[in-house]
XYZ file of C-alpha atoms in Angstrom:
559
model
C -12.870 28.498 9.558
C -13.000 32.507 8.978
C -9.587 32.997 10.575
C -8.207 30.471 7.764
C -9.138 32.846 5.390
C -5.968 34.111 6.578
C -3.821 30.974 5.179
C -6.457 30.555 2.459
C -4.788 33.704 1.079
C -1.209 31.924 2.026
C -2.356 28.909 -0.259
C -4.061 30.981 -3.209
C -0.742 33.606 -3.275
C 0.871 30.314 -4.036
C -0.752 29.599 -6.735
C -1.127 32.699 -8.556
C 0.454 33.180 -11.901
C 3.527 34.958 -10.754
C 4.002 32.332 -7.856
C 3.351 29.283 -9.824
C 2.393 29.987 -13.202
C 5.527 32.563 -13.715
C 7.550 29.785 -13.226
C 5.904 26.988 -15.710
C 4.503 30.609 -17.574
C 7.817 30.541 -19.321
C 5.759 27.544 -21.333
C 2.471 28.398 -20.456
C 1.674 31.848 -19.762
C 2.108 33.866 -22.542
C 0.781 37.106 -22.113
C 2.790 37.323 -18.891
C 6.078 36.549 -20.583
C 5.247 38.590 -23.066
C 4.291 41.626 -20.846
C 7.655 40.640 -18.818
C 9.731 40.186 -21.498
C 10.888 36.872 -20.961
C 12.140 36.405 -17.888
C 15.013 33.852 -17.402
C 15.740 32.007 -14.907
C 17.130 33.888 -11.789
C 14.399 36.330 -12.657
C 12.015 34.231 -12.120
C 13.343 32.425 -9.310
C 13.573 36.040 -7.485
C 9.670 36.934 -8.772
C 8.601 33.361 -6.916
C 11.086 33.620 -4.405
C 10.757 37.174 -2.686
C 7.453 36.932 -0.847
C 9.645 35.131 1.237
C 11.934 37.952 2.210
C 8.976 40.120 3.242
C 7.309 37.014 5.124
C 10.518 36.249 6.706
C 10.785 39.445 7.867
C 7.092 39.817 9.304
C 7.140 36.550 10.738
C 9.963 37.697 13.179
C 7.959 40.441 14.069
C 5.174 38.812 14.336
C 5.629 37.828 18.046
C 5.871 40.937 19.713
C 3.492 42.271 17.162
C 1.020 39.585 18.450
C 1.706 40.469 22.026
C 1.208 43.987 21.647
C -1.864 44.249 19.645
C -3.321 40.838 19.661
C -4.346 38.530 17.397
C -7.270 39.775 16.308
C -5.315 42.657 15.823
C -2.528 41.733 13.930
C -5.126 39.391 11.782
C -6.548 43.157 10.295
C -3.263 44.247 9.977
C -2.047 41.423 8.037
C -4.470 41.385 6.125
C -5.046 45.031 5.198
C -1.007 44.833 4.160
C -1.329 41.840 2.240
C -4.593 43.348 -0.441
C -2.393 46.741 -0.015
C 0.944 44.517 -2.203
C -2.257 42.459 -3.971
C -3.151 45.675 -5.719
C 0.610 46.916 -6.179
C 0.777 42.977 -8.200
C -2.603 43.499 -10.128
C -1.812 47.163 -11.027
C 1.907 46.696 -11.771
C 3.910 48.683 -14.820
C 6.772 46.423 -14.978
C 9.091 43.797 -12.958
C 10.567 46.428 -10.093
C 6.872 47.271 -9.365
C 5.875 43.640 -9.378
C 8.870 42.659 -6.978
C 7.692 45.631 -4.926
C 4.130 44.218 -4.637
C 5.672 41.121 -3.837
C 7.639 41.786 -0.800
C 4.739 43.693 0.274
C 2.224 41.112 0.258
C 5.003 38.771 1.974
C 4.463 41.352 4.972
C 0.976 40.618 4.734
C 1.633 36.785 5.005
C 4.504 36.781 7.276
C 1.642 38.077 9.844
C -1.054 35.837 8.923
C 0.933 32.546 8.765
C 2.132 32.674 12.231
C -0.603 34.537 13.900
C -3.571 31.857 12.407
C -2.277 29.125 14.379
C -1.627 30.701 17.452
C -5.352 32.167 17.005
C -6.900 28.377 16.665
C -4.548 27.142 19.486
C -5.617 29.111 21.869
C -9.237 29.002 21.336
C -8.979 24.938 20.883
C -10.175 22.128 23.394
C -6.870 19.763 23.788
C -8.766 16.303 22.210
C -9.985 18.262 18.889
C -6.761 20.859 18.663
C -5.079 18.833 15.973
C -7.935 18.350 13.705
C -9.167 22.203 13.872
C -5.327 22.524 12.876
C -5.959 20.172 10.174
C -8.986 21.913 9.226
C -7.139 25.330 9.103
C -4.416 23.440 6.144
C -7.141 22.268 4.576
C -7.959 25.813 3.700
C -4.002 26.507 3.131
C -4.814 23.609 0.082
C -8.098 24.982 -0.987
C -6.248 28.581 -1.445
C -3.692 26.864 -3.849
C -6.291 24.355 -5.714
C -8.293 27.826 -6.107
C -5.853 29.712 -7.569
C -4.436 27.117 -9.895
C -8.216 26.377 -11.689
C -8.354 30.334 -11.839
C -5.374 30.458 -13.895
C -6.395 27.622 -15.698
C -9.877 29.181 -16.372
C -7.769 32.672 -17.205
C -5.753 30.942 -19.657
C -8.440 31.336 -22.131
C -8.622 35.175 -21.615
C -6.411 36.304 -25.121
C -5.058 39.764 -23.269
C -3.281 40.876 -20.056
C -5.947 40.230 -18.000
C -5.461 36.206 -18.233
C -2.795 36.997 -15.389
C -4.239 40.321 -13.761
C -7.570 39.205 -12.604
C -6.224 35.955 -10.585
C -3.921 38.851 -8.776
C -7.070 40.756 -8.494
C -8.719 38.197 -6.534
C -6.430 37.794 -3.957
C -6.952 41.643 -2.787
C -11.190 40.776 -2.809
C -10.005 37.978 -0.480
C -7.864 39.650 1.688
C -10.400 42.877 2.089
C -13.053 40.375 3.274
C -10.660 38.595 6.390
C -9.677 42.555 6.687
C -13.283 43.870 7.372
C -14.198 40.178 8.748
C -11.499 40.461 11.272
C -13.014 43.392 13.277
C -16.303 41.743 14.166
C -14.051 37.974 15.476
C -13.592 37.490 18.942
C -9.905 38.281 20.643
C -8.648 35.429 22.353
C -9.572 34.813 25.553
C -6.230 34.147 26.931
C -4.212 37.323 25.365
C -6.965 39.423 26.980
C -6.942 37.869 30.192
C -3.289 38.270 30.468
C -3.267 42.147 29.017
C -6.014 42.680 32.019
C -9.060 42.701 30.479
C -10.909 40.194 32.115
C -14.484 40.680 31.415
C -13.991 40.920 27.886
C -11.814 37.759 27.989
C -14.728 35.909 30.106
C -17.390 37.217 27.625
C -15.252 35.116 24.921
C -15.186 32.133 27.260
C -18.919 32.125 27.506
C -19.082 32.091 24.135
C -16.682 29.691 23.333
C -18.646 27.885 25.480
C -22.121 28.580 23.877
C -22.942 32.085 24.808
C -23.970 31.663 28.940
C -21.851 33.755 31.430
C -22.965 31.686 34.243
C -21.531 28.297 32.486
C -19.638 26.503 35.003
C -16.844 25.417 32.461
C -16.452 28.827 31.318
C -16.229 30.274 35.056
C -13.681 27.757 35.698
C -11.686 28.289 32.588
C -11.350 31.747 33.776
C -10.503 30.899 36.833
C -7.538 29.124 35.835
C -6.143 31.230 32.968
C -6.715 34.262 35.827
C -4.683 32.326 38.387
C -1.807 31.557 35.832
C -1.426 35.456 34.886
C -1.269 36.350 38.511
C 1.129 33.754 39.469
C 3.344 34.989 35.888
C 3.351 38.237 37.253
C 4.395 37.806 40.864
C 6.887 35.472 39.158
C 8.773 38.683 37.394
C 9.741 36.178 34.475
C 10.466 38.117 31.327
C 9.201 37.196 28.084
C 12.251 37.865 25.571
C 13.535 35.770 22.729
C 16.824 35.607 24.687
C 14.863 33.835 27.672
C 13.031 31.495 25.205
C 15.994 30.526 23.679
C 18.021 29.917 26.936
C 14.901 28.108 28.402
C 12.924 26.381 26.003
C 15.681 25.893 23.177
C 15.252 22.147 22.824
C 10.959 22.876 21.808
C 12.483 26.260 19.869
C 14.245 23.890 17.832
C 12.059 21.169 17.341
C 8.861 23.673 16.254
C 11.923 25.177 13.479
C 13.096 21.947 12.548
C 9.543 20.735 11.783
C 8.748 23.711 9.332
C 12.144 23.427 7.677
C 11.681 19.870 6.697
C 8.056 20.866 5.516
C 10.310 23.089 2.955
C 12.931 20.553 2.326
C 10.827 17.525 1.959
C 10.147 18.939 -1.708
C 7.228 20.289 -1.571
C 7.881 23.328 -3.372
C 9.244 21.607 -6.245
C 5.847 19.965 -6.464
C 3.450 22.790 -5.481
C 5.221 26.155 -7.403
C 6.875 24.338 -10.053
C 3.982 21.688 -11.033
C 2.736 22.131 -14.361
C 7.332 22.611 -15.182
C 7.417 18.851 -13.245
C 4.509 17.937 -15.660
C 6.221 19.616 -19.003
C 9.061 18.211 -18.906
C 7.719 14.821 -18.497
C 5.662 15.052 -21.615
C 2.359 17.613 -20.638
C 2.917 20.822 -22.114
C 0.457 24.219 -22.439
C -2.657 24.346 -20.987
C -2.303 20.880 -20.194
C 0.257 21.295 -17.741
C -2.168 23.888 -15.871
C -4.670 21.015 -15.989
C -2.957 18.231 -14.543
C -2.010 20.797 -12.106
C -5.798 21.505 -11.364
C -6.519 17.567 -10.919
C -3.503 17.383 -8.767
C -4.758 20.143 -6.676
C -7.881 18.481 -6.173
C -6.502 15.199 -5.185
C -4.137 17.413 -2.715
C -7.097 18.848 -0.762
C -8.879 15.122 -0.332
C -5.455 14.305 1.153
C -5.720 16.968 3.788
C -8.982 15.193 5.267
C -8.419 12.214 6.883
C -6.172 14.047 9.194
C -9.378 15.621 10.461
C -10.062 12.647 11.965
C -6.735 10.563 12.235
C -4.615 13.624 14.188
C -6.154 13.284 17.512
C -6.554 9.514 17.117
C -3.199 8.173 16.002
C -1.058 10.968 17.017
C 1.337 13.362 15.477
C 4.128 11.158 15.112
C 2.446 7.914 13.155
C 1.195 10.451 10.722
C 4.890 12.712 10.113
C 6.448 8.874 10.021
C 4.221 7.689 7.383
C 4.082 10.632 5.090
C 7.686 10.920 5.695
C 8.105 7.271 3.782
C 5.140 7.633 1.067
C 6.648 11.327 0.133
C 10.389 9.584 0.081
C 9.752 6.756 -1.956
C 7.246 9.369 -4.365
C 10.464 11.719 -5.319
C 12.935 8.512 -5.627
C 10.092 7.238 -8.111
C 9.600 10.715 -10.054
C 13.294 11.058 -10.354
C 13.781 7.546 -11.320
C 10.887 7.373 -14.415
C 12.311 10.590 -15.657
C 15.783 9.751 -16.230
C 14.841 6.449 -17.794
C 12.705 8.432 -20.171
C 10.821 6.263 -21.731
C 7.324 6.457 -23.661
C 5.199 5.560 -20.432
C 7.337 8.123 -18.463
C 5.041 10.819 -18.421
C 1.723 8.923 -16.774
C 4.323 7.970 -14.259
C 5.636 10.915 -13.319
C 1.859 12.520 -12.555
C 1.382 9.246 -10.699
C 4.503 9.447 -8.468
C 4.027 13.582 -8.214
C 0.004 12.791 -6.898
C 0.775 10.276 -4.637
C 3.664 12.791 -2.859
C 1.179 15.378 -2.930
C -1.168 13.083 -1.287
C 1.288 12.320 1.404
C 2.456 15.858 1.862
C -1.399 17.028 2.465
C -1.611 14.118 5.095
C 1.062 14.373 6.963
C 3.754 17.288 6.337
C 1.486 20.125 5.537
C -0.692 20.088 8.263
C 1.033 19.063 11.524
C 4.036 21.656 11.120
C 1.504 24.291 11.582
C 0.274 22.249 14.922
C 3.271 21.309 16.614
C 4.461 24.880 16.782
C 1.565 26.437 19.203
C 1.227 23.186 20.393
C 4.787 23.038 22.472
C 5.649 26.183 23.090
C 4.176 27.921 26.746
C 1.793 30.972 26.625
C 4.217 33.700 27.917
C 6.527 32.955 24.483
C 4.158 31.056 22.315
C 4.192 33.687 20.260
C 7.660 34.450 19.853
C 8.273 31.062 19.539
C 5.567 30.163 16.755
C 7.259 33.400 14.700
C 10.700 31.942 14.998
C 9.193 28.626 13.526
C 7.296 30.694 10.791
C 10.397 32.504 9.631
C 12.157 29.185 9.475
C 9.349 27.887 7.164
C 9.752 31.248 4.711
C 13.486 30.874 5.131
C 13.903 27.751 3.553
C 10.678 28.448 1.529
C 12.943 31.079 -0.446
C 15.789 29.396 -0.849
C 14.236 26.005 -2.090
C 12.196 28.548 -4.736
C 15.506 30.505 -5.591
C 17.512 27.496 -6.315
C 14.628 25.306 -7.621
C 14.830 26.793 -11.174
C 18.472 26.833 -11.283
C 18.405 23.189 -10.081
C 16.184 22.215 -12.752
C 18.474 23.005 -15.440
C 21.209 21.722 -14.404
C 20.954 18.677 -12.545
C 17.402 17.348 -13.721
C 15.916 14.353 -12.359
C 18.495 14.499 -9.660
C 17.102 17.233 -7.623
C 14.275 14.886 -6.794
C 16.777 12.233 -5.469
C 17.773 15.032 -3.162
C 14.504 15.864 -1.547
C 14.068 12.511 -0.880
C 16.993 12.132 0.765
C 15.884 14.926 3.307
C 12.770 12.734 3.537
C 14.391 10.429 4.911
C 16.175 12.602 7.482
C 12.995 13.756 8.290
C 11.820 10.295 9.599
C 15.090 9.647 11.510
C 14.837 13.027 13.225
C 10.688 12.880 14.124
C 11.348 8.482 15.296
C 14.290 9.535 17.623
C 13.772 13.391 18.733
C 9.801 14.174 18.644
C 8.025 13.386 21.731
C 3.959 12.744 20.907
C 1.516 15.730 22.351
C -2.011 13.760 21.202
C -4.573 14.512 23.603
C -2.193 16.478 25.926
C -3.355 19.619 27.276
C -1.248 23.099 26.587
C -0.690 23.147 30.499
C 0.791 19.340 30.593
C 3.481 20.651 27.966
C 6.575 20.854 30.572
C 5.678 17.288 31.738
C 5.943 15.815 28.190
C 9.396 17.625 28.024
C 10.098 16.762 31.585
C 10.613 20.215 33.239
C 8.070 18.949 35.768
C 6.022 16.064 36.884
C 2.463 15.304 35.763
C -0.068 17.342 37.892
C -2.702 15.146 40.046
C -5.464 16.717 37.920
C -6.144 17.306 33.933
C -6.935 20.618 32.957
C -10.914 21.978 32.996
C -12.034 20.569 29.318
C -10.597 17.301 29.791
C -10.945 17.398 34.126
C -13.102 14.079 33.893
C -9.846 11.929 32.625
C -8.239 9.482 34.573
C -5.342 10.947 36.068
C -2.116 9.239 34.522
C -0.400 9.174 37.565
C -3.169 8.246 39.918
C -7.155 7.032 40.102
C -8.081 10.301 41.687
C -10.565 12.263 39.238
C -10.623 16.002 40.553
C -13.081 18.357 40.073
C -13.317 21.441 39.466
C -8.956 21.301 38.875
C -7.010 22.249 41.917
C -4.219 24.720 42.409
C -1.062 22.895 43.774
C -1.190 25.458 46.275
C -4.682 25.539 47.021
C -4.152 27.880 49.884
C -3.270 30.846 47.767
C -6.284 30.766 46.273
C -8.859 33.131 46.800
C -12.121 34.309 46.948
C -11.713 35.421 43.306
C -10.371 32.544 41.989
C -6.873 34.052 41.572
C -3.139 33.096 43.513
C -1.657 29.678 42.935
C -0.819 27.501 40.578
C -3.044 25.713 37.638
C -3.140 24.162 34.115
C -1.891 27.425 33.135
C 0.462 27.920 35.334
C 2.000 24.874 34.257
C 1.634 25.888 29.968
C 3.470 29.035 30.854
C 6.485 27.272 33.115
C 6.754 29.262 36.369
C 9.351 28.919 38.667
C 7.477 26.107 40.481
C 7.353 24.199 37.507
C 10.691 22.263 37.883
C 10.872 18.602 38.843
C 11.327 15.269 36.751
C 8.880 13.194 35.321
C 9.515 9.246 35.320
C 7.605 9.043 31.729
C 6.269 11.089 28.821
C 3.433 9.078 27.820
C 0.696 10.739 28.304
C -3.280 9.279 28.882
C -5.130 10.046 25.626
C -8.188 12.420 26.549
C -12.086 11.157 26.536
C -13.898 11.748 23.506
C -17.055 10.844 25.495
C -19.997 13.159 25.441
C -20.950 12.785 28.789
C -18.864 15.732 30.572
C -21.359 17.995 31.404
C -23.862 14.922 32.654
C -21.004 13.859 35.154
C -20.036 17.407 35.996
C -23.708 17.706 37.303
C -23.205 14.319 39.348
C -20.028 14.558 40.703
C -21.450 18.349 41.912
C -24.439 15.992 43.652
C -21.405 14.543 45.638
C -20.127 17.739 46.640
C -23.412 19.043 47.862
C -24.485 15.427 49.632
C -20.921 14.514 50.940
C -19.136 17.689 51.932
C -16.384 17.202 49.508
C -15.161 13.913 50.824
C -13.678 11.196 48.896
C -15.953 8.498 47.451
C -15.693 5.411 45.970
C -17.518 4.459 42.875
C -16.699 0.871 41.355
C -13.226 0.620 41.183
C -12.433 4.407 41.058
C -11.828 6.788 43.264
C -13.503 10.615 43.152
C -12.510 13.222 45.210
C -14.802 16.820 45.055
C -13.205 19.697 45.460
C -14.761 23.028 46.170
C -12.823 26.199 45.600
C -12.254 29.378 44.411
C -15.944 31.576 44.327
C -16.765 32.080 40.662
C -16.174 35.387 38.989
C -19.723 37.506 40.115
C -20.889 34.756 41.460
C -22.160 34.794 45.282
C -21.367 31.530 45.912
């Protein structure tokens, strides 16, 4: 929940007067306009629109910035850079100085945006990834819902400082993930694979709740230590051009699901709300009102996916708010060109209901797809390329959006939900489901290689879906390479990062949901008693069959 301070601040910057309330401030923030001199429309579709340009840029970087310094690390850095272009905006003397602070607080969020959901990926068990993910938009939402009851509570402020202290804010914000930052734990698996192995099992053990000796956390690092070695001997590079060549069909999927996030209309909704409200009848402070209620509506949206993600799947839920957010623009659209006295209730209706949907569906799972798909050696590079596609289209949807406005009215919602409904076609025909699939069973799902015959270490205890064997602890496929240090062949992670062994075709690409039993650690114990009593051989239980393995000596363990 601490790293989402880092898309807290992502939510909250857009909600701050001069990314919301600059646009709809041409009716309702006076002391801005005033102090701005009355921006007009391209001006203040370029003030909105050019965080983008320095997230774009960042997010690109972001990769090899994440690879190189970690994500803990780039967390402080994007976060230091982002209060750095907060105080630039608070402190600013005019427009160039404002589109200066702008650009650099985009640098700021470029780095958080794609490094936060690498950062909860990675440290995430595979059958509650998706709602953690969930959880992390749901502080995205609270950001935005935040800043827009600041502004509304700063409206009353007769000076200056009814837009300068919701800028402030953002820099107190961003200093506390800054400082906060240096005391988190690295992930385990960037320091594993940079070589630093006890501090990377010393963040499995407390992942795990603090206890070196905890068998799941020796075996975790077992794996993860196993995949690096077998990565390395491998000689694979890690470049954008490989990615591309190799993975381009999950490259484009994990870009295609951010740009319809963009295209889908939120924007129009979200930076241009309390415009959306004006010109359907709510003007002043009354637009930054109904903007507050809608707010709080949109963060009750972003709940139920808490619970829903890992239970229906990722595709029900895109499906779904796909059609809600469709039929939500066709309806806002529709009751404003008829115009008529009950037009404005409508339109808040039809604009809380999309809102609704968006939070649901289209917010969060955009941001969980990414990480999800992409394999460890370029998850990085691949989750920035995604990113930069989401600011991309983020800045030109808030560069036209104004000009659209104007000139073709009610008819620019017709055209978001047309890409609504390209949006469903595209997720029903071209997205495969990853619920309850592991980060190592990735290249099945895509069929660059069959299903292994064992689940991955937090989820071991599943039914295999290609056999009744239940293995434990997991097995290399080459179980003679490994050794007394639990490194050499392959494993789960072997399989998330696609080495060369990793080819083959899979007959299906459903996968087994996972267990959401609480029972693991009782049948670990029992399935250990069969080891000790039965020398590893295969028994039978009921109608299932259990076969104990024994390998691999735990990390400074004698055993």
């Amino acid at each position: 929940m601490f790293a989402s301070l880092g898309v807290f601040l992502f939510g909250y910057d857009q909600g701050v007067p001069i990314h919301r309330s600059v646009m709809s401030g041409i009716i309702t923030g006076p002391h801005f306009i005033r102090f701005f001199g009355g921006p007009d429309a391209i001006q203040v579709g370029t003030m909105v629109a050019v965080l983008e340009i320095g997230a774009f840029a960042t997010s690109i970087a972001a990769g090899r910035v994440g690879d190189i310094i970690g994500r803990k690390g780039t967390l402080f850095v994007g976060a230091l850079v982002f209060t750095v272009g907060g105080a630039v905006q608070t402190f600013t003397v005019g427009f160039w100085s404002m589109v200066l602070g702008r650009v650099i607080s985009g640098f700021g969020v470029g780095l958080l945006s794609t490094i936060v959901p690498i950062y909860q990926s990675e440290i995430s068990p595979p059958n509650h990834r998706g709602a953690l993910a969930c959880a992390e938009f749901t502080g995205n939402v609270s950001g935005y819902a935040f800043s827009v009851w600041t502004d509304y509570f700063c409206s009353f402020i007769n000076s200056d400082l009814s837009w300068r202290i919701p800028l402030f804010i953002q820099c107190v914000i961003g200093g506390i993930l800054a400082l906060g930052s240096l005391v988190m734990p690295e992930s385990p698996r960037w320091l594993i694979d940079t070589s630093r192995d006890d501090a990377g099992m010393r963040v499995l053990a407390d992942l795990h709740g603090g206890d070196l000796d905890d068998a799941k956390a020796q075996l975790e690092f077992q794996e993860i230590k196993e995949k690096v070695q077998l990565e390395r001997e491998s000689g694979g590079d890690r470049t954008y051009a490989m990615m591309w060549k190799r993975y381009k069909q999950r490259v484009l999927l994990a870009m295609s699901s951010q740009a319809f996030a963009q295209l889908n209309g939120i924007n129009v909704i979200s930076y241009y709300a309390p415009r959306v409200f004006e010109e359907a009848g709510w003007v002043g402070r009354d637009a930054i009102l109904m903007t507050g209620i809608n707010a709080i509506v949109y963060i009750l949206s972003t709940l139920p996916p808490w619970y829903l993600v890992d239970r229906w799947g990722r595709r029900p839920i895109l499906l779904s708010g796909a059609a809600v957010m469709g039929w939500s623009l066709f309806a806002t659209g529709y009751f404003m060109f008829l115009n008529k006295t009950w037009t404005p209730n409508a339109v808040v209706a039809s604009v809380i209901i999309f809102n609704a949907a968006f939070g649901y569906s289209w917010g969060p799972i955009p941001w969980l797809y990414p990480p999800e798909i992409m394999p460890l050696t370029v998850r990085a590079k691949g989750v920035s390329l995604s990113t930069a596609t989401n600011w991309a289209f983020n800045w030109i949807v808030g560069e036209m959006t104004p000009y659209l406005q104007e000139h073709i009215e009610w008819r620019l919602y017709y055209m978001h939900a047309f890409f609504c409904a390209c949006s469903f076609v595209l997720v029903y025909f071209l997205y495969p489901e990853t619920k309850g699939v592991p980060l190592e069973e990735m290249d099945a799902v895509f069929g660059e290689q069959p299903f292994r015959e064992h689940l991955p270490l937090r989820s071991s205890l599943e039914m295999s879906p290609t056999s009744n064997l239940r293995v434990y602890p997991p097995q290399s496929r080459d179980a003679t390479n490994t050794n007394r240090t639990g490194e050499g062949g392959g494993s789960w992670f072997s399989r998330l990062l696609g080495g060369k062994n990793g080819s083959g075709n899979v007959g299906s690409s459903r996968y087994r949901p996972l267990s959401r039993g609480d029972g693991d650690e009782e049948e670990l114990h029992r399935l250990r008693d069969h080891d000790e009593n039965l020398g590893g051989e295969e028994v039978e239980e009921g109608s299932e069959e259990f076969e104990v393995v024994d390998h691999a000596q735990r990390p400074g363990s004698g055993r």
